[in-house]
Amino acid sequence: GDSVTQMEGPVTLSEEAFLTINCTYTATGYPSLFWYVQYPGEGLQLLLKATKADDKGSNKGFEATYRKETTSFHLEKGSVQVSDSAVYFCALSDASPEKLTFGTGTRLTIIP
Amino acid sequence: DVKVTQSSRYLVKRTGEKVFLECVQDMDHENMFWYRQDPGLGLRLIYFSYDVKMKEKGDIPEGYSVSREKKERFSLILESASTNQTSMYLCASRQGPWGNQPQHFGDGTRLSIL
């Protein structure tokens, strides 16, 4: 079945550091890929998405490229801020389009 | 912007009670979903509905049921609450059945079963 594997957290970085959160997936078809972010006390918000190979999703300085050859969708940001502290979820939508398959989430803390 | 509203942020109930969690969306979306979120497990799909009065089981439907009498409202029911149903519950909606469309989430209900 479909699955998403994210790097284990928690991740702690200093402000203005470079961020990478790794995400790899297993799917039978050609999935759409998503990154969601959950700020403390809130629900999940869509951060970015990519629907086909080599697409790059971007939003709020975050980027992720859909790499079919490595089945990856790593999240990157060049200079993180304290306000980026949150839990980040990688997800895919595949042959069962009704369903999103989520990774376990990566908690990110940014220190001033 | 899509607004998905869950009726309670925090709820405390007792074992054996029948519990209702309510969710309303304001964008005329066809699809609605209920997930539970647990540390180390991510989000797991309980039930979803692709239209009024229609429902499909997700990955972990045992102990739960749902109701969708109106398009904007999707209710999750714990028939006889148990302590292992203590969790964060998240409702989501999506415009249609297409996988490349994002789901929009409410703020969640943190449910404690004592």
PDB file of C-alpha atoms in Angstrom:
ATOM      1  CA  GLY A   1       0.000   0.000   0.000  1.00  0.00           C
ATOM      2  CA  ASP A   2       0.875   3.673  -0.095  1.00  0.00           C
ATOM      3  CA  SER A   3       3.198   5.038   2.554  1.00  0.00           C
ATOM      4  CA  VAL A   4       5.087   8.214   3.431  1.00  0.00           C
ATOM      5  CA  THR A   5       8.294   8.315   5.447  1.00  0.00           C
ATOM      6  CA  GLN A   6       9.509  11.540   7.013  1.00  0.00           C
ATOM      7  CA  MET A   7      12.693  12.273   8.890  1.00  0.00           C
ATOM      8  CA  GLU A   8      12.375  11.826  12.616  1.00  0.00           C
ATOM      9  CA  GLY A   9      12.100  14.893  14.756  1.00  0.00           C
ATOM     10  CA  PRO A  10      12.272  17.000  16.655  1.00  0.00           C
ATOM     11  CA  VAL A  11      14.446  19.332  14.621  1.00  0.00           C
ATOM     12  CA  THR A  12      15.908  22.408  16.304  1.00  0.00           C
ATOM     13  CA  LEU A  13      17.605  25.155  14.291  1.00  0.00           C
ATOM     14  CA  SER A  14      18.814  28.679  14.852  1.00  0.00           C
ATOM     15  CA  GLU A  15      17.078  31.555  13.113  1.00  0.00           C
ATOM     16  CA  GLU A  16      18.291  32.117   9.514  1.00  0.00           C
ATOM     17  CA  ALA A  17      19.578  28.545   9.214  1.00  0.00           C
ATOM     18  CA  PHE A  18      18.894  26.411   6.145  1.00  0.00           C
ATOM     19  CA  LEU A  19      16.126  23.850   6.554  1.00  0.00           C
ATOM     20  CA  THR A  20      15.648  20.463   4.944  1.00  0.00           C
ATOM     21  CA  ILE A  21      12.970  17.990   6.011  1.00  0.00           C
ATOM     22  CA  ASN A  22      13.236  14.734   4.123  1.00  0.00           C
ATOM     23  CA  CYS A  23      10.192  12.934   2.746  1.00  0.00           C
ATOM     24  CA  THR A  24      10.099   9.769   0.658  1.00  0.00           C
ATOM     25  CA  TYR A  25       7.069   7.863  -0.512  1.00  0.00           C
ATOM     26  CA  THR A  26       5.831   4.548  -1.839  1.00  0.00           C
ATOM     27  CA  ALA A  27       2.882   4.562  -4.219  1.00  0.00           C
ATOM     28  CA  THR A  28       1.499   2.333  -6.940  1.00  0.00           C
ATOM     29  CA  GLY A  29       0.501   5.059  -9.393  1.00  0.00           C
ATOM     30  CA  TYR A  30       1.315   8.702  -9.991  1.00  0.00           C
ATOM     31  CA  PRO A  31       0.497  10.476  -6.750  1.00  0.00           C
ATOM     32  CA  SER A  32       0.013  14.121  -5.959  1.00  0.00           C
ATOM     33  CA  LEU A  33       2.282  15.247  -3.129  1.00  0.00           C
ATOM     34  CA  PHE A  34       1.608  17.779  -0.390  1.00  0.00           C
ATOM     35  CA  TRP A  35       3.257  19.470   2.552  1.00  0.00           C
ATOM     36  CA  TYR A  36       0.956  20.566   5.362  1.00  0.00           C
ATOM     37  CA  VAL A  37       1.948  22.644   8.396  1.00  0.00           C
ATOM     38  CA  GLN A  38       0.334  22.583  11.846  1.00  0.00           C
ATOM     39  CA  TYR A  39       1.010  25.563  14.107  1.00  0.00           C
ATOM     40  CA  PRO A  40       0.491  25.106  17.864  1.00  0.00           C
ATOM     41  CA  GLY A  41      -3.157  24.710  18.783  1.00  0.00           C
ATOM     42  CA  GLU A  42      -4.354  24.760  15.189  1.00  0.00           C
ATOM     43  CA  GLY A  43      -5.403  22.375  12.449  1.00  0.00           C
ATOM     44  CA  LEU A  44      -3.375  21.559   9.348  1.00  0.00           C
ATOM     45  CA  GLN A  45      -2.831  24.144   6.628  1.00  0.00           C
ATOM     46  CA  LEU A  46      -1.708  23.387   3.101  1.00  0.00           C
ATOM     47  CA  LEU A  47       1.816  24.703   2.644  1.00  0.00           C
ATOM     48  CA  LEU A  48       2.533  23.580  -0.922  1.00  0.00           C
ATOM     49  CA  LYS A  49       1.794  20.836  -3.417  1.00  0.00           C
ATOM     50  CA  ALA A  50       3.052  19.217  -6.623  1.00  0.00           C
ATOM     51  CA  THR A  51       0.953  17.062  -8.892  1.00  0.00           C
ATOM     52  CA  LYS A  52       3.448  15.562 -11.355  1.00  0.00           C
ATOM     53  CA  ALA A  53       7.093  14.646 -11.654  1.00  0.00           C
ATOM     54  CA  ASP A  54       9.602  17.535 -11.668  1.00  0.00           C
ATOM     55  CA  ASP A  55       6.968  20.011 -10.468  1.00  0.00           C
ATOM     56  CA  LYS A  56       8.187  22.404  -7.803  1.00  0.00           C
ATOM     57  CA  GLY A  57       5.760  23.611  -5.182  1.00  0.00           C
ATOM     58  CA  SER A  58       6.571  26.824  -3.318  1.00  0.00           C
ATOM     59  CA  ASN A  59       4.980  29.058  -0.700  1.00  0.00           C
ATOM     60  CA  LYS A  60       6.196  31.423   2.051  1.00  0.00           C
ATOM     61  CA  GLY A  61       9.838  30.752   1.111  1.00  0.00           C
ATOM     62  CA  PHE A  62       9.419  26.987   1.338  1.00  0.00           C
ATOM     63  CA  GLU A  63      10.052  24.774  -1.700  1.00  0.00           C
ATOM     64  CA  ALA A  64       9.767  21.094  -2.561  1.00  0.00           C
ATOM     65  CA  THR A  65      10.421  19.306  -5.857  1.00  0.00           C
ATOM     66  CA  TYR A  66       8.599  16.138  -6.920  1.00  0.00           C
ATOM     67  CA  ARG A  67      11.391  13.649  -7.735  1.00  0.00           C
ATOM     68  CA  LYS A  68       9.942  10.497  -9.268  1.00  0.00           C
ATOM     69  CA  GLU A  69      13.330   8.840  -9.762  1.00  0.00           C
ATOM     70  CA  THR A  70      14.106   9.012  -6.037  1.00  0.00           C
ATOM     71  CA  THR A  71      10.438   8.969  -4.869  1.00  0.00           C
ATOM     72  CA  SER A  72      11.129  12.029  -2.772  1.00  0.00           C
ATOM     73  CA  PHE A  73       9.546  15.379  -1.944  1.00  0.00           C
ATOM     74  CA  HIS A  74      11.962  17.079   0.448  1.00  0.00           C
ATOM     75  CA  LEU A  75      10.946  20.382   2.025  1.00  0.00           C
ATOM     76  CA  GLU A  76      13.522  23.207   2.011  1.00  0.00           C
ATOM     77  CA  LYS A  77      13.772  26.788   3.147  1.00  0.00           C
ATOM     78  CA  GLY A  78      16.817  28.988   2.804  1.00  0.00           C
ATOM     79  CA  SER A  79      16.457  31.043   5.990  1.00  0.00           C
ATOM     80  CA  VAL A  80      14.058  29.976   8.726  1.00  0.00           C
ATOM     81  CA  GLN A  81      12.330  32.273  11.184  1.00  0.00           C
ATOM     82  CA  VAL A  82      10.993  31.738  14.691  1.00  0.00           C
ATOM     83  CA  SER A  83       7.478  31.882  13.233  1.00  0.00           C
ATOM     84  CA  ASP A  84       8.229  28.719  11.206  1.00  0.00           C
ATOM     85  CA  SER A  85       8.171  26.651  14.404  1.00  0.00           C
ATOM     86  CA  ALA A  86       5.455  24.056  13.799  1.00  0.00           C
ATOM     87  CA  VAL A  87       4.856  20.435  12.896  1.00  0.00           C
ATOM     88  CA  TYR A  88       5.272  19.618   9.199  1.00  0.00           C
ATOM     89  CA  PHE A  89       3.477  16.731   7.489  1.00  0.00           C
ATOM     90  CA  CYS A  90       4.266  15.224   4.122  1.00  0.00           C
ATOM     91  CA  ALA A  91       1.298  13.539   2.394  1.00  0.00           C
ATOM     92  CA  LEU A  92       0.354  11.853  -0.851  1.00  0.00           C
ATOM     93  CA  SER A  93      -2.854  11.221  -2.727  1.00  0.00           C
ATOM     94  CA  ASP A  94      -2.789   8.244  -5.065  1.00  0.00           C
ATOM     95  CA  ALA A  95      -5.037   5.537  -6.493  1.00  0.00           C
ATOM     96  CA  SER A  96      -7.629   6.128  -3.794  1.00  0.00           C
ATOM     97  CA  PRO A  97      -8.120   9.792  -4.515  1.00  0.00           C
ATOM     98  CA  GLU A  98     -10.479  10.119  -1.593  1.00  0.00           C
ATOM     99  CA  LYS A  99      -7.644   9.479   0.758  1.00  0.00           C
ATOM    100  CA  LEU A 100      -4.533  11.319   1.853  1.00  0.00           C
ATOM    101  CA  THR A 101      -1.722   9.201   3.282  1.00  0.00           C
ATOM    102  CA  PHE A 102       0.300  11.167   5.829  1.00  0.00           C
ATOM    103  CA  GLY A 103       3.771  10.843   7.248  1.00  0.00           C
ATOM    104  CA  THR A 104       4.153  10.910  11.015  1.00  0.00           C
ATOM    105  CA  GLY A 105       5.098  14.588  11.102  1.00  0.00           C
ATOM    106  CA  THR A 106       8.315  16.450  11.944  1.00  0.00           C
ATOM    107  CA  ARG A 107       8.332  18.959  14.772  1.00  0.00           C
ATOM    108  CA  LEU A 108      10.489  22.002  13.958  1.00  0.00           C
ATOM    109  CA  THR A 109      11.641  24.489  16.579  1.00  0.00           C
ATOM    110  CA  ILE A 110      13.511  27.654  15.606  1.00  0.00           C
ATOM    111  CA  ILE A 111      15.611  29.356  18.271  1.00  0.00           C
ATOM    112  CA  PRO A 112      16.203  33.143  18.067  1.00  0.00           C
TER     113      PRO A 112
ATOM    114  CA  ASP B   1     -10.836  31.196   2.109  1.00  0.00           C
ATOM    115  CA  VAL B   2     -12.416  27.907   3.051  1.00  0.00           C
ATOM    116  CA  LYS B   3     -13.618  27.773   6.639  1.00  0.00           C
ATOM    117  CA  VAL B   4     -13.974  24.427   8.384  1.00  0.00           C
ATOM    118  CA  THR B   5     -15.397  24.784  11.880  1.00  0.00           C
ATOM    119  CA  GLN B   6     -15.346  22.103  14.541  1.00  0.00           C
ATOM    120  CA  SER B   7     -17.857  22.642  17.321  1.00  0.00           C
ATOM    121  CA  SER B   8     -15.534  22.084  20.280  1.00  0.00           C
ATOM    122  CA  ARG B   9     -11.803  22.622  20.807  1.00  0.00           C
ATOM    123  CA  TYR B  10     -11.713  20.514  23.964  1.00  0.00           C
ATOM    124  CA  LEU B  11     -14.114  17.845  25.172  1.00  0.00           C
ATOM    125  CA  VAL B  12     -14.068  15.550  28.196  1.00  0.00           C
ATOM    126  CA  LYS B  13     -16.393  12.545  28.306  1.00  0.00           C
ATOM    127  CA  ARG B  14     -16.749   9.353  30.299  1.00  0.00           C
ATOM    128  CA  THR B  15     -16.307   5.756  29.228  1.00  0.00           C
ATOM    129  CA  GLY B  16     -19.474   4.343  27.686  1.00  0.00           C
ATOM    130  CA  GLU B  17     -20.972   7.697  26.721  1.00  0.00           C
ATOM    131  CA  LYS B  18     -22.192   8.391  23.198  1.00  0.00           C
ATOM    132  CA  VAL B  19     -20.133  11.296  21.868  1.00  0.00           C
ATOM    133  CA  PHE B  20     -20.900  13.594  18.946  1.00  0.00           C
ATOM    134  CA  LEU B  21     -18.251  15.672  17.166  1.00  0.00           C
ATOM    135  CA  GLU B  22     -19.601  18.221  14.715  1.00  0.00           C
ATOM    136  CA  CYS B  23     -17.968  19.782  11.672  1.00  0.00           C
ATOM    137  CA  VAL B  24     -19.286  22.462   9.325  1.00  0.00           C
ATOM    138  CA  GLN B  25     -17.718  23.815   6.117  1.00  0.00           C
ATOM    139  CA  ASP B  26     -18.808  26.957   4.302  1.00  0.00           C
ATOM    140  CA  MET B  27     -17.584  26.368   0.741  1.00  0.00           C
ATOM    141  CA  ASP B  28     -20.128  23.911  -0.626  1.00  0.00           C
ATOM    142  CA  HIS B  29     -17.497  21.184  -0.801  1.00  0.00           C
ATOM    143  CA  GLU B  30     -18.645  17.735  -1.815  1.00  0.00           C
ATOM    144  CA  ASN B  31     -16.122  15.686   0.136  1.00  0.00           C
ATOM    145  CA  MET B  32     -15.625  15.653   3.902  1.00  0.00           C
ATOM    146  CA  PHE B  33     -13.294  13.629   6.109  1.00  0.00           C
ATOM    147  CA  TRP B  34     -12.656  12.696   9.725  1.00  0.00           C
ATOM    148  CA  TYR B  35      -9.152  11.892  10.947  1.00  0.00           C
ATOM    149  CA  ARG B  36      -7.613  11.193  14.286  1.00  0.00           C
ATOM    150  CA  GLN B  37      -4.126  12.422  15.097  1.00  0.00           C
ATOM    151  CA  ASP B  38      -1.899  10.603  17.561  1.00  0.00           C
ATOM    152  CA  PRO B  39       1.781  11.218  18.391  1.00  0.00           C
ATOM    153  CA  GLY B  40       4.090   9.110  16.269  1.00  0.00           C
ATOM    154  CA  LEU B  41       1.235   7.893  14.051  1.00  0.00           C
ATOM    155  CA  GLY B  42       0.425  10.992  12.029  1.00  0.00           C
ATOM    156  CA  LEU B  43      -3.150  11.325  10.792  1.00  0.00           C
ATOM    157  CA  ARG B  44      -5.320   8.300  10.179  1.00  0.00           C
ATOM    158  CA  LEU B  45      -8.577   8.382   8.236  1.00  0.00           C
ATOM    159  CA  ILE B  46     -11.662   7.254  10.144  1.00  0.00           C
ATOM    160  CA  TYR B  47     -14.484   7.930   7.670  1.00  0.00           C
ATOM    161  CA  PHE B  48     -15.141  10.088   4.676  1.00  0.00           C
ATOM    162  CA  SER B  49     -18.171  11.229   2.727  1.00  0.00           C
ATOM    163  CA  TYR B  50     -18.205  12.198  -0.933  1.00  0.00           C
ATOM    164  CA  ASP B  51     -21.770  13.527  -0.883  1.00  0.00           C
ATOM    165  CA  VAL B  52     -24.851  13.975   1.270  1.00  0.00           C
ATOM    166  CA  LYS B  53     -26.015  10.739   2.922  1.00  0.00           C
ATOM    167  CA  MET B  54     -23.003   8.900   1.522  1.00  0.00           C
ATOM    168  CA  LYS B  55     -20.142   7.558   3.630  1.00  0.00           C
ATOM    169  CA  GLU B  56     -17.144   5.298   3.246  1.00  0.00           C
ATOM    170  CA  LYS B  57     -14.950   3.634   5.844  1.00  0.00           C
ATOM    171  CA  GLY B  58     -11.395   4.792   6.164  1.00  0.00           C
ATOM    172  CA  ASP B  59      -8.501   2.937   7.758  1.00  0.00           C
ATOM    173  CA  ILE B  60      -9.744   2.838  11.362  1.00  0.00           C
ATOM    174  CA  PRO B  61     -13.589   2.942  11.428  1.00  0.00           C
ATOM    175  CA  GLU B  62     -14.088   0.549  14.349  1.00  0.00           C
ATOM    176  CA  GLY B  63     -15.976   2.156  17.214  1.00  0.00           C
ATOM    177  CA  TYR B  64     -17.074   5.133  15.114  1.00  0.00           C
ATOM    178  CA  SER B  65     -19.960   6.073  12.858  1.00  0.00           C
ATOM    179  CA  VAL B  66     -20.763   9.204  10.856  1.00  0.00           C
ATOM    180  CA  SER B  67     -23.734  11.186   9.641  1.00  0.00           C
ATOM    181  CA  ARG B  68     -24.070  13.588   6.730  1.00  0.00           C
ATOM    182  CA  GLU B  69     -27.623  14.830   6.404  1.00  0.00           C
ATOM    183  CA  LYS B  70     -26.660  18.196   4.889  1.00  0.00           C
ATOM    184  CA  LYS B  71     -23.837  19.017   2.540  1.00  0.00           C
ATOM    185  CA  GLU B  72     -22.122  21.442   4.894  1.00  0.00           C
ATOM    186  CA  ARG B  73     -22.198  19.268   8.026  1.00  0.00           C
ATOM    187  CA  PHE B  74     -20.379  16.033   8.826  1.00  0.00           C
ATOM    188  CA  SER B  75     -20.726  14.470  12.262  1.00  0.00           C
ATOM    189  CA  LEU B  76     -18.522  11.857  13.887  1.00  0.00           C
ATOM    190  CA  ILE B  77     -20.157   9.623  16.493  1.00  0.00           C
ATOM    191  CA  LEU B  78     -18.433   7.525  19.110  1.00  0.00           C
ATOM    192  CA  GLU B  79     -21.092   4.941  19.865  1.00  0.00           C
ATOM    193  CA  SER B  80     -19.708   3.936  23.273  1.00  0.00           C
ATOM    194  CA  ALA B  81     -16.611   5.920  24.132  1.00  0.00           C
ATOM    195  CA  SER B  82     -13.532   4.104  25.370  1.00  0.00           C
ATOM    196  CA  THR B  83     -10.247   5.400  26.776  1.00  0.00           C
ATOM    197  CA  ASN B  84      -8.340   4.361  23.652  1.00  0.00           C
ATOM    198  CA  GLN B  85     -10.381   6.910  21.720  1.00  0.00           C
ATOM    199  CA  THR B  86      -8.702   9.750  23.593  1.00  0.00           C
ATOM    200  CA  SER B  87      -7.111  11.695  20.753  1.00  0.00           C
ATOM    201  CA  MET B  88      -7.115  14.797  18.595  1.00  0.00           C
ATOM    202  CA  TYR B  89      -9.854  14.645  15.949  1.00  0.00           C
ATOM    203  CA  LEU B  90      -9.556  16.637  12.747  1.00  0.00           C
ATOM    204  CA  CYS B  91     -12.242  17.316  10.179  1.00  0.00           C
ATOM    205  CA  ALA B  92     -11.419  18.260   6.583  1.00  0.00           C
ATOM    206  CA  SER B  93     -13.247  19.110   3.396  1.00  0.00           C
ATOM    207  CA  ARG B  94     -12.341  19.053  -0.291  1.00  0.00           C
ATOM    208  CA  GLN B  95     -14.111  20.492  -3.303  1.00  0.00           C
ATOM    209  CA  GLY B  96     -14.376  17.227  -5.249  1.00  0.00           C
ATOM    210  CA  PRO B  97     -13.010  13.693  -5.551  1.00  0.00           C
ATOM    211  CA  TRP B  98      -9.812  14.620  -7.335  1.00  0.00           C
ATOM    212  CA  GLY B  99      -6.629  13.680  -5.556  1.00  0.00           C
ATOM    213  CA  ASN B 100      -4.689  16.713  -6.738  1.00  0.00           C
ATOM    214  CA  GLN B 101      -6.979  19.034  -4.813  1.00  0.00           C
ATOM    215  CA  PRO B 102      -5.971  19.893  -1.251  1.00  0.00           C
ATOM    216  CA  GLN B 103      -8.019  19.137   1.806  1.00  0.00           C
ATOM    217  CA  HIS B 104      -8.902  22.017   4.142  1.00  0.00           C
ATOM    218  CA  PHE B 105      -8.783  21.310   7.867  1.00  0.00           C
ATOM    219  CA  GLY B 106     -10.544  22.558  10.957  1.00  0.00           C
ATOM    220  CA  ASP B 107      -8.650  23.422  14.152  1.00  0.00           C
ATOM    221  CA  GLY B 108      -9.345  20.053  15.734  1.00  0.00           C
ATOM    222  CA  THR B 109     -11.152  18.727  18.798  1.00  0.00           C
ATOM    223  CA  ARG B 110      -9.016  17.345  21.598  1.00  0.00           C
ATOM    224  CA  LEU B 111     -11.148  14.612  23.140  1.00  0.00           C
ATOM    225  CA  SER B 112     -10.389  13.001  26.484  1.00  0.00           C
ATOM    226  CA  ILE B 113     -12.269   9.892  27.582  1.00  0.00           C
ATOM    227  CA  LEU B 114     -12.043   9.254  31.324  1.00  0.00           C
TER     228      LEU B 114
END
